Short mmCIF file of C-alpha atoms and ligand atoms in Angstrom, two decimals:
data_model
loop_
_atom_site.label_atom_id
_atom_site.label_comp_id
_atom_site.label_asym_id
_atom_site.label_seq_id
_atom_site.Cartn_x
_atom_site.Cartn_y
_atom_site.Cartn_z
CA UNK A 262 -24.07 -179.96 5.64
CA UNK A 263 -22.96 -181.03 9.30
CA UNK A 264 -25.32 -183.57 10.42
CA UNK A 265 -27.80 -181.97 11.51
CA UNK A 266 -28.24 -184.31 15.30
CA UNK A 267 -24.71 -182.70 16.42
CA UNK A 268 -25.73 -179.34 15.30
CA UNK A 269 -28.81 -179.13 17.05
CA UNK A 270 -26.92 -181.04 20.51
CA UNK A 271 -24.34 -178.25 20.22
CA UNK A 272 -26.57 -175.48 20.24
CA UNK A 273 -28.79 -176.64 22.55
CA UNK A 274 -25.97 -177.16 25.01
CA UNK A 275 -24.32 -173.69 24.24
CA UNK A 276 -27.45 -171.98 25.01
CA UNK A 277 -27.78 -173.74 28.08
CA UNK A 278 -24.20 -172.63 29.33
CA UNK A 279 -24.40 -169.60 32.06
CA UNK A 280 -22.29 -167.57 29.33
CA UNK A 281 -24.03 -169.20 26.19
CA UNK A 282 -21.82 -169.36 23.36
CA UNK A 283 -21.61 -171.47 19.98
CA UNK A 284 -19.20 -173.35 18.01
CA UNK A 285 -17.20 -171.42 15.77
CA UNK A 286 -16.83 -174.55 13.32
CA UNK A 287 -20.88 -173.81 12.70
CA UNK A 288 -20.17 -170.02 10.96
CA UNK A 289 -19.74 -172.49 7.68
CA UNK A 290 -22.72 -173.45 5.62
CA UNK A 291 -22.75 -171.99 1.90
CA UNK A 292 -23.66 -168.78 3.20
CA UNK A 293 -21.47 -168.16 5.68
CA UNK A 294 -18.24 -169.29 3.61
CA UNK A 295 -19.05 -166.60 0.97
CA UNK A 296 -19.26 -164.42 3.84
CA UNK A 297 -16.00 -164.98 4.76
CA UNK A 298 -14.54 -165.26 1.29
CA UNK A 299 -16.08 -161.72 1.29
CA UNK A 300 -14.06 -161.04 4.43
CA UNK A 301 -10.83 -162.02 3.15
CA UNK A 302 -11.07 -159.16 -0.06
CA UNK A 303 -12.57 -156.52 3.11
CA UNK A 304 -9.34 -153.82 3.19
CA UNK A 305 -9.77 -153.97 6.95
CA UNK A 306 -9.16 -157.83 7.49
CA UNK A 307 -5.17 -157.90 7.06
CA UNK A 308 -5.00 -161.48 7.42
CA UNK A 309 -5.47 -162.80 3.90
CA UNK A 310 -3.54 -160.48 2.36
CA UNK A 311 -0.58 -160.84 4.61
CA UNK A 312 -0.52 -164.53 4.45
CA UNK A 313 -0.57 -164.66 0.65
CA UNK A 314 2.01 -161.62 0.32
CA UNK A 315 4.28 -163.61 2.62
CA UNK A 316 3.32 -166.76 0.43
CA UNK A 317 4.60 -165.15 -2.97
CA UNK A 318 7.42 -163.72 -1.53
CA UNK A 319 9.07 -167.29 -0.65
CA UNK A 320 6.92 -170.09 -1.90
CA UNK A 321 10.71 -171.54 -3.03
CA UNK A 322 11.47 -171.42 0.68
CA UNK A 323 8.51 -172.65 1.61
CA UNK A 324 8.28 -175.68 -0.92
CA UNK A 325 12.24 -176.31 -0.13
CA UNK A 326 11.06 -177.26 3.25
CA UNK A 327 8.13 -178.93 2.68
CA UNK A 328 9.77 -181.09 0.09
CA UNK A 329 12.71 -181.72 2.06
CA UNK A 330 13.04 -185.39 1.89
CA UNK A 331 13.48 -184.66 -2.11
CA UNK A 332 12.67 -187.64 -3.99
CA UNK A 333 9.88 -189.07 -1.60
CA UNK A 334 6.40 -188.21 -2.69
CA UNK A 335 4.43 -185.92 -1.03
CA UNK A 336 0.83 -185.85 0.32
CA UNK A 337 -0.26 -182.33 0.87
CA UNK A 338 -2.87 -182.44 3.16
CA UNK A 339 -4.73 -179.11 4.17
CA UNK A 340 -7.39 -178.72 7.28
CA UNK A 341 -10.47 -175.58 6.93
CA UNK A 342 -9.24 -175.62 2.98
CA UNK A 343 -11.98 -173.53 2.30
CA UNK A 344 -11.85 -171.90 -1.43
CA UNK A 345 -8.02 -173.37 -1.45
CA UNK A 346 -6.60 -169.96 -2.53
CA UNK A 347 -3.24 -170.36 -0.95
CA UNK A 348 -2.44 -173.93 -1.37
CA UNK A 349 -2.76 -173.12 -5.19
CA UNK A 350 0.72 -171.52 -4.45
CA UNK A 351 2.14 -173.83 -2.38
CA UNK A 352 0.92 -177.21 -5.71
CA UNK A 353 2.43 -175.22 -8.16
CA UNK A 354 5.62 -174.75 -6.10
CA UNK A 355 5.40 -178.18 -4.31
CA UNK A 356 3.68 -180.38 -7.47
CA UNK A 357 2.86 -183.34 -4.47
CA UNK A 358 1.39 -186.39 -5.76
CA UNK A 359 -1.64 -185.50 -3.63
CA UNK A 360 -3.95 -182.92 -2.67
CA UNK A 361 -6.25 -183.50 0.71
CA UNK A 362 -8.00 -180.70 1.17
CA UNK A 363 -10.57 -180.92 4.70
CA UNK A 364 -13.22 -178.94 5.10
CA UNK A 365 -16.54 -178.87 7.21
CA UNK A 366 -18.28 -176.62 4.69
CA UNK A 367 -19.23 -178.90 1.71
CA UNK A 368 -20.22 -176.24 -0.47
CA UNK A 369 -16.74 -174.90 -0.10
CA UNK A 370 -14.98 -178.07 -0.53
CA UNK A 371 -16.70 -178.90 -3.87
CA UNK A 372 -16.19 -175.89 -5.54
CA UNK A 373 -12.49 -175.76 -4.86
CA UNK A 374 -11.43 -179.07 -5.50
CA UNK A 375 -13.71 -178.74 -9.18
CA UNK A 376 -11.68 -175.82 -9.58
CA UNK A 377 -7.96 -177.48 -8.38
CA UNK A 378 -9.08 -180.34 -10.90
CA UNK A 379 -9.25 -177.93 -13.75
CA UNK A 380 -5.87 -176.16 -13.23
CA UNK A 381 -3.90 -179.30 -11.77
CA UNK A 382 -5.28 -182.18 -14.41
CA UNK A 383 -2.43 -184.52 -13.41
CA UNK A 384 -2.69 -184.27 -9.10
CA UNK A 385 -4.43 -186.97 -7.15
CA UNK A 386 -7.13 -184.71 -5.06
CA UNK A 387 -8.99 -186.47 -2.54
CA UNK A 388 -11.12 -184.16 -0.84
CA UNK A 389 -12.51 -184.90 2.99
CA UNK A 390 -15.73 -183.69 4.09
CA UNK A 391 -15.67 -183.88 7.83
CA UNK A 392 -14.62 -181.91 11.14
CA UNK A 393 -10.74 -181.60 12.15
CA UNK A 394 -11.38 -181.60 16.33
CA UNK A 395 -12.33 -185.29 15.58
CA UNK A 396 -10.51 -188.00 14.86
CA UNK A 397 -10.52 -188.22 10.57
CA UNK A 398 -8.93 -191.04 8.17
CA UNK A 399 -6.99 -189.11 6.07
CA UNK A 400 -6.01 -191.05 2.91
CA UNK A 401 -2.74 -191.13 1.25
CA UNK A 402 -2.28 -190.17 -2.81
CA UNK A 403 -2.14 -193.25 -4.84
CA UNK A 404 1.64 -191.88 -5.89
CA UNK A 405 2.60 -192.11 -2.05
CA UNK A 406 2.28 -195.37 0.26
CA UNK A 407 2.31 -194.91 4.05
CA UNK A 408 6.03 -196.61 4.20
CA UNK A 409 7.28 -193.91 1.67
CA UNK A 410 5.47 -191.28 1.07
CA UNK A 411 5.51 -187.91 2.90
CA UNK A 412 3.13 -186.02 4.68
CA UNK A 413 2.90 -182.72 5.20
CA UNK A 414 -0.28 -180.81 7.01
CA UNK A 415 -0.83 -176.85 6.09
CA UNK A 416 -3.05 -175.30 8.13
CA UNK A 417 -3.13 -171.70 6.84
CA UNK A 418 -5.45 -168.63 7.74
CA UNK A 419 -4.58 -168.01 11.68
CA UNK A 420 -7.51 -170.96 11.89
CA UNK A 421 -5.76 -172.58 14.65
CA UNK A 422 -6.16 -169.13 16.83
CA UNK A 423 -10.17 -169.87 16.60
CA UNK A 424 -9.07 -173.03 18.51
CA UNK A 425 -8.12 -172.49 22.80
CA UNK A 426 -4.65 -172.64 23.19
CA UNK A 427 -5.41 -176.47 25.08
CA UNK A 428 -7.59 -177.46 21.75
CA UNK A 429 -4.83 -176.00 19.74
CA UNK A 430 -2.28 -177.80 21.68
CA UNK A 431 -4.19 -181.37 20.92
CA UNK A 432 -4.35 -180.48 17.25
CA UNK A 433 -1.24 -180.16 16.76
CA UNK A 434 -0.56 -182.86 19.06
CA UNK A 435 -2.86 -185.30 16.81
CA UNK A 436 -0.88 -183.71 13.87
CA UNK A 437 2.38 -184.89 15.04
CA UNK A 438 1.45 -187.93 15.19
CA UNK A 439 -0.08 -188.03 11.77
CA UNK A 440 2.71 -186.76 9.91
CA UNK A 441 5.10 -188.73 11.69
CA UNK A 442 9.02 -188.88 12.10
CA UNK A 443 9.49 -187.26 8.56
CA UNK A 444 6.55 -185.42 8.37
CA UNK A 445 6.27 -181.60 8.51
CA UNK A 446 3.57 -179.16 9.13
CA UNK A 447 3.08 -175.40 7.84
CA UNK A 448 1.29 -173.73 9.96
CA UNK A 449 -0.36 -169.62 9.20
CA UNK A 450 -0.43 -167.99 13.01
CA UNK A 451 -2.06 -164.34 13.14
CA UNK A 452 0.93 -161.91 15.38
CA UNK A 453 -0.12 -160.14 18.42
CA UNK A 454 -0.46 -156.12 17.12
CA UNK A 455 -2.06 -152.72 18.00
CA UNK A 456 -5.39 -153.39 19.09
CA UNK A 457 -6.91 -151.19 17.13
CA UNK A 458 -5.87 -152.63 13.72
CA UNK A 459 -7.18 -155.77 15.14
CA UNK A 460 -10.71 -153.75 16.09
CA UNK A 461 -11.11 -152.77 12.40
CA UNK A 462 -10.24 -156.05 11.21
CA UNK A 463 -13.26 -157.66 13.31
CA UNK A 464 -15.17 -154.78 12.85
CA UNK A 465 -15.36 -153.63 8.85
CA UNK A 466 -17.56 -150.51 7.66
CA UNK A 467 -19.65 -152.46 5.28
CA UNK A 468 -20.57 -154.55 8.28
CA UNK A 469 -19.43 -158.35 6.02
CA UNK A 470 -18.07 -159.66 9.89
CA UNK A 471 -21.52 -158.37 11.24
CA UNK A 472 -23.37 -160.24 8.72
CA UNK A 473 -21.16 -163.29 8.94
CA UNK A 474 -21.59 -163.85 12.49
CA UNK A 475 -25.37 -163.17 12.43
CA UNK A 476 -25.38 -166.11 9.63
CA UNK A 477 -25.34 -168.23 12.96
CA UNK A 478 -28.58 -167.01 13.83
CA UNK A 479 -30.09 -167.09 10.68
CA UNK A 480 -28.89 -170.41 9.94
CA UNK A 481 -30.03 -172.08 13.71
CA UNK A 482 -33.47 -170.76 12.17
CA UNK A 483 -33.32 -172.47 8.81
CA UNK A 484 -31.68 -175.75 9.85
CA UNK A 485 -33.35 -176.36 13.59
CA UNK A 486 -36.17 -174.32 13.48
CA UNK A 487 -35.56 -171.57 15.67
CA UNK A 488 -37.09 -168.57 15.69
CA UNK A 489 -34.23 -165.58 16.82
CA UNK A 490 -35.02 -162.43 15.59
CA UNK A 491 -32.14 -160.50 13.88
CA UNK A 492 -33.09 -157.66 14.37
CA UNK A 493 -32.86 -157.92 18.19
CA UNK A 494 -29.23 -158.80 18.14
CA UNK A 495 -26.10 -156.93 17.11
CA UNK A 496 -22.53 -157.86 16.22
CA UNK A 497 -19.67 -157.11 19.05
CA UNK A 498 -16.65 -157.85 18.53
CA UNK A 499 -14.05 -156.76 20.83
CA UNK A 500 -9.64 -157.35 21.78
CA UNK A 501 -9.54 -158.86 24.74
CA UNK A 502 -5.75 -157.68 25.59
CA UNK A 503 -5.09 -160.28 28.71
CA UNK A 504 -6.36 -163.13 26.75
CA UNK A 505 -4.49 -162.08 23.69
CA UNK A 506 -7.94 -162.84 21.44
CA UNK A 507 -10.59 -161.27 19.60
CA UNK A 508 -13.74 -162.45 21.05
CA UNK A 509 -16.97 -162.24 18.75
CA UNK A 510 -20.31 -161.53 20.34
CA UNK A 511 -24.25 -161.45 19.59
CA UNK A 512 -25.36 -158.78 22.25
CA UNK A 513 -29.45 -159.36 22.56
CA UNK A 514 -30.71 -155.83 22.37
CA UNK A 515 -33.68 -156.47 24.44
CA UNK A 516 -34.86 -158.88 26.78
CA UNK A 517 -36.44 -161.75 24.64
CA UNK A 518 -37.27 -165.19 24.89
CA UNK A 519 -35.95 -167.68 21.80
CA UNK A 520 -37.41 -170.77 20.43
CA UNK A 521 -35.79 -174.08 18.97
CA UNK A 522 -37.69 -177.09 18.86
CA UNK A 523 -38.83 -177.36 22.33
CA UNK A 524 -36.34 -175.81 24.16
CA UNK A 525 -36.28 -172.01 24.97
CA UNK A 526 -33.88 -169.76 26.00
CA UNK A 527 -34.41 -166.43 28.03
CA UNK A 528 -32.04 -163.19 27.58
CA UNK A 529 -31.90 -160.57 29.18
CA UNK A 530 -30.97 -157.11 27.37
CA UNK A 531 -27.45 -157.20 27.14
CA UNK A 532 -27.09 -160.79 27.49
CA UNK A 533 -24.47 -161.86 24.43
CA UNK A 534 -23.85 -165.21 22.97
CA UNK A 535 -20.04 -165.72 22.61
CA UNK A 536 -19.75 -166.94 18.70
CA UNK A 537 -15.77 -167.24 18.35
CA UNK A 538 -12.74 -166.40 19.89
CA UNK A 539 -9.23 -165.32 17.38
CA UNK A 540 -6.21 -166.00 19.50
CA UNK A 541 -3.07 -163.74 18.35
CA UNK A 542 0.38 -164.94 19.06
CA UNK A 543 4.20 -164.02 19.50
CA UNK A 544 6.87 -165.93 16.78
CA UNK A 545 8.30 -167.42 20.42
CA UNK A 546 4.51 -167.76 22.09
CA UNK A 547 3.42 -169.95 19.21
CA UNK A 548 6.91 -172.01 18.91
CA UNK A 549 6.78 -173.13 22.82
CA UNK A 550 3.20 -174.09 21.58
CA UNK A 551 3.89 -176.21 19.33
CA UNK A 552 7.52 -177.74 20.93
CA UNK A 553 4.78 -178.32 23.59
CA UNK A 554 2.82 -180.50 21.18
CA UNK A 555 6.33 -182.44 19.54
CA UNK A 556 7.53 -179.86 17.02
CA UNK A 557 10.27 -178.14 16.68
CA UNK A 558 9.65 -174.95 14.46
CA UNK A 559 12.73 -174.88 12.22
CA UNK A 560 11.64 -172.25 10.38
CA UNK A 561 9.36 -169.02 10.45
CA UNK A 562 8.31 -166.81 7.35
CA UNK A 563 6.95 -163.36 8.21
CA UNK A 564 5.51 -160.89 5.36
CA UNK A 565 6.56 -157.46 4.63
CA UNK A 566 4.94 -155.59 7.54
CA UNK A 567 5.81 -158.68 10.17
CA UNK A 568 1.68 -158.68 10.68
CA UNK A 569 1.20 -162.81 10.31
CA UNK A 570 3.99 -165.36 10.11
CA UNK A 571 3.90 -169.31 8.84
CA UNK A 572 5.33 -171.74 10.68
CA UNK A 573 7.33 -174.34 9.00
CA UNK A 574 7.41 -177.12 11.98
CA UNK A 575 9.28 -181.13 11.95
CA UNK A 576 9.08 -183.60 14.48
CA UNK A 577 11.02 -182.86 17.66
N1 SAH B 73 -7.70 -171.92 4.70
C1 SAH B 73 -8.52 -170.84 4.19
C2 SAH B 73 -9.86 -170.74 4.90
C3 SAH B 73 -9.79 -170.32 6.36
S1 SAH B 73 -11.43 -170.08 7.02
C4 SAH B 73 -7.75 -169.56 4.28
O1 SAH B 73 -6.67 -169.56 4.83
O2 SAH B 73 -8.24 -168.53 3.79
C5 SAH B 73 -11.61 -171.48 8.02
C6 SAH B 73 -11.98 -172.70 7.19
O3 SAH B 73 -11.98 -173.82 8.07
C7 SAH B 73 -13.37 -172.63 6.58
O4 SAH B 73 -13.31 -173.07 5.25
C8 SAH B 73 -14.22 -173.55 7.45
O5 SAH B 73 -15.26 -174.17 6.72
C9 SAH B 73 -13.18 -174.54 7.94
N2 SAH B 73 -13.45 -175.09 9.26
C10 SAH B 73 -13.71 -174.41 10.41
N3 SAH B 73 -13.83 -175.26 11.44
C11 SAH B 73 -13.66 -176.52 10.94
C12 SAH B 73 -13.66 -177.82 11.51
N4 SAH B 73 -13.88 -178.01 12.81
N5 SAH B 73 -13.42 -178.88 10.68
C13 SAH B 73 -13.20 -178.70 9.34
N6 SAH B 73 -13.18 -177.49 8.75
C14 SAH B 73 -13.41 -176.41 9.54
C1 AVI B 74 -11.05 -168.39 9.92
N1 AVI B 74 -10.60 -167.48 10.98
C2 AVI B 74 -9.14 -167.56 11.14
C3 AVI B 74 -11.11 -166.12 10.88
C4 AVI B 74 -10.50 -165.24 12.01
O1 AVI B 74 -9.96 -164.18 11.69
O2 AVI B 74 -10.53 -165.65 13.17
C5 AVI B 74 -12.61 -166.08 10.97
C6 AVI B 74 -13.15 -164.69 11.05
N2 AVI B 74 -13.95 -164.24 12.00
C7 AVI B 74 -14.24 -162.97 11.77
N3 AVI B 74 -13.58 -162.58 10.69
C8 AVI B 74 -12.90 -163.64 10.21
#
């Protein structure tokens, strides 16, 4: 669980905004990370399935880069790990000394890193519960000392396209400085496509993304107290073409009133909350991105269809 003081600060000051809207980063308690593991096995929501095709296809690649510096040892170290399905891939191909998986969903974190510990006996996991927009100590495997050891930071899943492209920009920003001169970072980036693949992906027929974003509700209820009605919200999820994003809604259905704690919040019918935004990029959009931030990106994998790519980046 977050702690539940920022939680309640956040929401209270989203709600308070003239466009209200919530942090994307709170979608994750138990719930709402089965939800999405739910998403990722949906036949709409390409992502997943792209990423892990392109994954098989050239984890030798992959590793070969992020093991360039060949004998050093490497500390794998992976932010919004979730259930850890692709970095599976990328330990048995890579075998670092250390694992890092960071994750803001506890639940998720725990499970995953029981499970790594039964399949990889041998690697040093040290799993970090916390939030990646803030500053985190990260610590290094007990195979691989600061002076020698490498570090390389996957951040898989198109997560970084939930972030602006200025929050983005300092994330990868901190990241350069984390991984350092012989550092590297992998990095999953959803492409820019017909809108209306991206439509189905954000809106599925058994209505998992519906239920997954309403989890915010539900779980503002359960945690803070509030009292929003479900029932007088629905999903929206739309592509917003000139911002190159998917924006996620909750679109009040009539005009209500909503408790939490001892604040309360008036919409009016129509009124949405804005829950998350999924930035798409070009190969060339998300390179001057990250040479923006210090990286060069020396190398780009793309899966069969050319639907999501993964960034191999080094230090500029
Ligand atoms: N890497 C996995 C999961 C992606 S879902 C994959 O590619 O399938 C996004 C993950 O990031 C979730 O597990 C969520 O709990 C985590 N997450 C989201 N915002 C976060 C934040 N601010 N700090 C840490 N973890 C975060
Ligand atoms: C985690 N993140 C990259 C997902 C996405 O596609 O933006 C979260 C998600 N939201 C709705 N469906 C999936």
């Amino acid at each position: 669980m977050v702690p539940a003081d920022s939680f309640r600060e956040d929401v209270i000051a989203g709600l308070s905004l003239p466009q209200k809207a919530l942090p994307p980063k709170y979608f994750y308690d138990a719930k709402g990370s089965r939800l999405f593991e739910a998403i990722c096995r949906l036949k709409e929501y390409y992502p997943t399935r792209s990423e892990l095709a392109l994954m098989r296809a050239c984890i030798g690649d992959i590793a070969r880069f992020a093991g360039a510096a060949g004998s050093a040892a490497v500390t794998l170290i992976e932010y919004g790990s979730g259930e850890s399905m692709k970095s599976r891939l990328l330990i048995e191909a890579l075998r670092p000394a250390a694992y890092v998986p960071v994750d803001i969903s506890d639940d998720a974190l725990r499970s995953a890193a029981a499970k790594l510990r039964r399949r990889f006996p041998r690697l040093d996991i040290l799993a970090v519960h916390g939030d990646f927009s803030r500053p985190l100590k990260i610590p290094m495997g007990a195979g691989a000392s600061a002076s020698s050891g490498r570090r390389v930071v996957y951040f898989p899943g198109s997560t970084i396209g939930n972030l602006t492209p200025e929050e983005a920009h300092a994330f990868l920003r901190m990241t350069r400085g984390q991984v350092g001169p012989s550092g590297a970072m992998l990095v999953g980036v959803d492409l820019t496509k017909d809108a209306n693949v991206l439509h189905a992906a954000y809106n599925d027929a058994r209505g998992i993304t519906a239920a997954f974003n309403m989890n915010l509700l539900a779980r503002i209820n359960r945690e803070l107290g509030g009292d929003f009605r479900l029932q007088c919200f629905r999903h929206y999820a739309f592509y917003n073409a000139p911002m190159g994003r998917i924006e996620m809604h909750l679109v009040s259905l009539v005009p209500q009133s909503v408790n939490i704690g001892d604040y309360r919040f008036a919409f009016g019918k129509g009124e949405s909350i804005h829950t998350e935004n999924s930035y798409k990029y070009s190969i060339d959009g998300f390179r001057a991105l990250a040479a923006s931030a210090g990286f060069r990106g020396e190398k780009v994998w793309l899966d069969g269809k050319a639907l999501f790519s993964l960034h191999g980046l080094v230090a500029d």
